[in-house]
Amino acid sequence: NGAAAPSAFAPKFEDYQAVYNEIASRLEEKEDYDDGSYGPVLVRLAWHASGTYDKETGTGGSNGATMRFAPESEHGANAGLKVARDFLEPVKAKFPWITYSDLWILAGVCAIQEMLGPAIPYRPGRSDRDVSACTPDGRLPDAAQAQDHLRNIFYRMGFNDQEIVALAGAHALGRCHSNRSGYEGPWTFSPTVLTNDFFKLLTEEKWQWKKWNGPKQYEDKKTKTLMMLPADMALVQDKKFNEWVKKYAADNDLFFKDFSAVIVKLFELGVPFKEGQERWVFKTSA
Ligand code: DDH
């Protein structure tokens, strides 16, 4: 049909920047969603694509984009992420040379930067794999559980305590949806801007159990509009985690620096990059 074979075209930085720009302009255009942005759900897609990694077996991770297929698309943790995958379909159609697995991670990078987060260096090199590479259910964290579970899940990916806490700062973004996870509400008052507010609110506000028929979650005493998951609250309840919560609550620059480093690590888990493939920082639309 005249389309170039993927191997005939060697995309460069400018080509990926064009994909970035397309995602950024779609984010700006489609502000009639949730709190005004698809950004948070794009970040969640990139994280759930990556967070299946198991360092012992080398399985899972963002290489493969296997969440396109059942059973992985139907894992409870991935409820609602079809919205994010569908948002990116027109981008894939416009730039067919990019793999889904590189595209989903690029979208996470774009969303973080466009929501005023730190620069997130990116490199391509992921290839799409078939349904046989789907990971088993249960690799992503369960929000109802606490520190022992968090350590089991994130140590399996190769992260330490400081990195677990830095990653959790992503909950400054977005919200829970009762028709997806069962939980309800945002963590912060500015869910479309990345800040260290998740840590500030965790330490500064008083939290109580929400009285409702849904799963056990916390609400802030003062406004009853914000939420915390049991797994979020475990970060202040655990002494070692809490040391990092306090540091990030006090210092947004430190949070941005550590968040950028750990997100790059998360997004690259298990990816067999070509030797010499450098990382790039994309220009934001602002
Ligand atoms: Fe999360 N997350 N997450 N999360 N997450 C949810 C939403 C979002 C857990 C549970 C939930 C990370 C870690 C954890 C984002 C990013 C990241 C929801 C609500 C639940 C539940 C889903 C829904 O109802 O739509 C748990 C548990 C953990 C953990 O134990 C550590 C990490 C590491 C990240 C990351 O990006 C690095 C984002 C963004 C959202 C908001 C999505 C949206 O649609 O808005």
XYZ file of C-alpha atoms and ligand atoms in Angstrom:
331
model
C 0.000 0.000 0.000
C 2.985 2.265 -0.367
C 3.510 2.801 3.368
C 7.150 2.741 4.330
C 8.241 -0.319 6.260
C 9.116 0.718 9.824
C 12.710 -0.312 9.277
C 13.058 1.975 6.244
C 12.634 5.077 8.404
C 15.014 5.913 11.224
C 13.207 8.504 13.373
C 15.308 11.130 15.120
C 14.823 13.524 18.023
C 12.772 15.899 15.837
C 10.368 13.120 14.908
C 9.731 12.234 18.549
C 9.392 15.939 19.398
C 6.647 16.084 16.736
C 4.834 13.225 18.486
C 5.282 15.052 21.810
C 3.817 18.223 20.288
C 0.820 16.310 18.943
C 0.077 14.800 22.356
C 0.526 18.211 24.028
C -1.885 19.888 21.636
C -4.467 17.121 22.097
C -4.131 17.607 25.868
C -4.815 21.298 25.496
C -7.681 20.780 23.050
C -9.535 18.109 25.028
C -9.945 19.878 28.337
C -13.527 18.723 28.779
C -12.546 15.663 30.816
C -12.329 15.068 34.570
C -10.596 18.053 36.192
C -9.728 19.541 32.807
C -7.010 17.227 31.527
C -6.270 13.749 30.250
C -2.763 14.256 31.647
C -3.211 12.265 34.879
C -4.706 9.206 33.190
C -1.869 9.244 30.626
C 0.641 9.203 33.490
C -1.217 6.288 35.015
C -1.138 4.381 31.716
C 2.650 4.806 31.466
C 3.083 3.710 35.092
C 0.882 0.615 34.777
C 2.626 -0.362 31.553
C 5.979 -0.168 33.391
C 5.091 -1.322 36.897
C 4.552 -4.961 35.924
C 8.321 -5.440 35.816
C 9.885 -8.322 37.719
C 13.647 -8.038 38.085
C 14.111 -11.766 38.810
C 12.580 -13.010 35.564
C 13.033 -9.858 33.478
C 9.356 -10.073 32.509
C 6.891 -7.190 32.326
C 7.767 -3.526 32.036
C 6.990 -0.994 29.339
C 8.579 -2.985 26.512
C 5.670 -4.673 24.756
C 2.560 -2.562 25.458
C 0.814 -5.824 26.323
C -2.022 -3.953 28.049
C -3.541 -3.714 24.567
C -4.642 -7.306 25.079
C -6.886 -9.220 27.434
C -6.189 -10.558 29.981
C -3.908 -7.634 30.948
C -6.362 -4.933 29.813
C -8.939 -6.557 32.086
C -6.830 -6.716 35.241
C -8.670 -4.829 37.970
C -5.785 -2.377 38.423
C -6.099 -1.311 34.780
C -9.777 -0.367 34.927
C -10.326 2.940 33.143
C -7.041 2.965 31.242
C -8.817 2.291 27.943
C -9.652 6.005 28.081
C -5.928 6.787 27.933
C -5.165 4.207 25.237
C -8.037 5.526 23.099
C -6.845 9.121 23.573
C -3.558 8.090 21.948
C -5.007 6.165 18.970
C -5.199 9.225 16.664
C -1.565 9.992 17.555
C -0.542 6.447 16.617
C -2.512 6.828 13.348
C -0.674 10.060 12.518
C 2.758 8.649 13.414
C 2.465 4.936 12.571
C 6.230 4.398 12.852
C 6.229 4.784 16.642
C 5.552 1.623 18.655
C 2.675 1.639 21.121
C 5.136 0.920 23.893
C 7.326 3.954 23.055
C 4.190 6.069 22.498
C 2.598 5.289 25.885
C 5.791 6.229 27.714
C 6.288 9.345 25.612
C 2.714 10.311 26.519
C 3.523 9.908 30.221
C 6.609 12.087 29.809
C 4.619 14.698 27.870
C 1.797 14.737 30.422
C 4.193 15.235 33.354
C 6.057 18.061 31.618
C 2.862 19.750 30.354
C 1.421 19.588 33.891
C 4.427 21.712 34.954
C 6.458 18.853 36.351
C 10.226 18.471 35.969
C 11.957 17.573 32.708
C 11.793 13.807 32.171
C 14.590 12.570 29.880
C 13.322 9.998 27.366
C 14.823 7.498 25.009
C 13.022 5.276 22.473
C 13.680 1.609 21.871
C 10.615 -0.319 23.031
C 9.041 -2.820 20.688
C 5.490 -4.128 20.770
C 5.005 -7.736 21.789
C 2.087 -10.098 21.433
C -0.444 -11.442 23.901
C 1.933 -14.160 25.086
C 4.004 -11.460 26.853
C 1.054 -10.350 29.045
C 1.984 -10.421 32.725
C -0.053 -12.251 35.368
C -2.529 -10.271 37.462
C -1.352 -8.972 40.825
C 1.909 -7.238 39.908
C 0.619 -3.710 40.568
C 0.015 -2.394 44.095
C -3.242 -2.948 45.970
C -4.514 0.335 47.452
C -6.091 -1.406 50.437
C -2.732 -2.628 51.711
C 0.143 -1.086 53.663
C 3.954 -0.889 53.894
C 4.831 -4.603 53.732
C 2.856 -4.968 50.510
C 4.362 -1.782 49.037
C 7.871 -3.047 49.762
C 7.093 -6.467 48.228
C 5.715 -4.908 45.061
C 8.305 -2.161 44.543
C 11.366 -4.139 45.669
C 10.333 -6.684 42.991
C 10.754 -3.885 40.414
C 14.128 -2.960 41.932
C 13.218 0.215 43.878
C 14.292 1.248 47.394
C 12.338 3.028 50.144
C 13.270 6.542 49.020
C 12.209 5.748 45.456
C 8.889 4.250 46.597
C 8.046 7.514 48.363
C 9.190 9.743 45.476
C 7.049 7.759 43.013
C 3.979 8.110 45.218
C 4.182 11.881 44.755
C 2.476 11.279 41.396
C -0.742 11.220 43.400
C -0.607 15.014 43.366
C -2.191 14.336 39.972
C -5.621 13.089 39.047
C -8.289 11.385 41.040
C -9.946 8.121 41.942
C -13.126 7.134 40.103
C -15.710 4.996 41.890
C -16.570 3.250 38.613
C -12.905 2.282 38.055
C -11.078 1.491 41.294
C -14.053 1.897 43.627
C -12.330 4.791 45.425
C -13.475 8.374 44.959
C -11.906 11.831 44.798
C -8.651 13.715 44.220
C -5.616 13.864 46.513
C -4.934 17.579 46.041
C -6.686 20.840 45.161
C -4.686 21.139 41.901
C -4.919 17.687 40.282
C -3.681 18.853 36.887
C -0.443 20.441 38.140
C 2.451 18.424 39.499
C 3.618 19.764 42.884
C 4.753 18.276 46.197
C 1.251 18.910 47.566
C 0.578 15.207 48.019
C 3.307 15.150 50.694
C 2.322 18.483 52.213
C -1.295 17.454 52.594
C -0.352 14.030 53.905
C 1.677 15.624 56.702
C -0.252 18.834 57.375
C -3.907 17.837 57.181
C -5.870 15.770 59.668
C -7.260 12.619 58.046
C -10.200 10.461 59.089
C -11.966 7.429 57.672
C -14.616 8.427 55.158
C -18.075 7.243 56.154
C -19.562 5.677 53.065
C -20.439 2.369 51.446
C -17.302 2.247 49.309
C -13.884 0.753 50.098
C -12.000 2.065 53.145
C -10.398 5.409 52.313
C -9.486 8.572 54.185
C -10.906 12.084 53.811
C -9.454 15.356 55.077
C -11.224 16.536 58.221
C -11.363 20.174 57.151
C -13.000 20.091 53.707
C -13.923 16.409 53.244
C -13.130 16.856 49.546
C -9.665 15.273 49.411
C -8.784 11.617 49.779
C -5.965 9.280 50.731
C -5.784 5.544 50.073
C -4.733 3.170 52.861
C -1.543 2.590 50.795
C -0.880 6.375 50.773
C -1.358 6.658 54.529
C 1.122 3.803 55.026
C 3.826 6.246 53.896
C 3.410 8.363 57.038
C 2.714 5.377 59.267
C 6.021 3.718 58.368
C 9.001 5.412 60.064
C 11.441 4.976 57.185
C 8.968 6.043 54.506
C 7.876 9.007 56.617
C 11.398 10.455 56.728
C 11.190 10.882 52.957
C 7.594 12.145 53.078
C 8.765 14.959 55.379
C 11.736 15.813 53.138
C 9.579 16.019 50.017
C 6.875 18.010 51.842
C 9.514 20.583 52.810
C 11.360 20.831 49.500
C 9.654 20.821 46.093
C 12.997 21.084 44.262
C 14.238 17.927 45.949
C 10.966 16.167 45.102
C 11.212 17.230 41.420
C 14.824 16.083 41.172
C 14.152 12.693 42.761
C 10.825 12.222 40.965
C 12.414 12.810 37.578
C 15.208 10.326 38.297
C 12.886 7.609 39.564
C 10.326 8.046 36.775
C 13.084 7.656 34.176
C 14.081 4.436 35.948
C 10.464 3.199 36.103
C 9.785 3.956 32.447
C 12.932 2.101 31.333
C 12.546 -1.096 33.380
C 13.241 -4.140 31.239
C 13.743 -2.243 27.985
C 16.600 -3.510 25.787
C 17.784 -0.131 24.469
C 20.205 -0.039 21.575
C 23.732 0.729 22.651
C 24.476 4.426 22.312
C 20.814 5.509 22.273
C 20.944 8.821 24.124
C 18.207 10.349 26.256
C 16.434 13.487 25.059
C 14.546 16.243 26.844
C 11.563 17.452 24.851
C 10.619 21.103 24.624
C 7.327 21.836 26.385
C 4.510 23.705 24.655
C 4.726 26.620 27.116
Fe -1.743 5.527 41.583
N -3.725 5.117 41.841
N -1.252 4.098 42.906
N 0.218 5.862 41.206
N -2.282 6.896 40.191
C -4.778 5.755 41.244
C -4.716 6.825 40.396
C -3.536 7.367 39.927
C -2.128 3.318 43.622
C -3.504 3.263 43.444
C -4.218 4.126 42.642
C 1.262 5.231 41.804
C 1.175 4.386 42.910
C 0.008 3.857 43.399
C -1.383 7.672 39.469
C -0.017 7.507 39.402
C 0.727 6.641 40.198
C -5.998 5.134 41.667
C -7.392 5.546 41.224
C -5.660 4.128 42.547
C -6.601 3.207 43.283
C -7.767 4.916 39.874
C -9.140 5.329 39.414
O -10.110 5.068 40.145
O -9.250 5.925 38.329
C -1.404 2.569 44.632
C -2.020 1.597 45.604
C -0.087 2.930 44.502
C 1.026 2.500 45.367
O 0.780 1.670 46.311
C 2.203 2.978 45.383
C 2.494 5.570 41.137
C 3.857 5.000 41.515
C 2.164 6.440 40.134
C 3.061 7.096 39.131
O 2.626 7.636 38.171
C 4.506 7.084 39.313
C -2.120 8.711 38.773
C -1.489 9.817 37.918
C -3.466 8.520 39.063
C -4.646 9.366 38.592
C -5.324 8.745 37.402
C -6.541 9.510 36.932
O -7.284 8.952 36.125
O -6.742 10.660 37.335
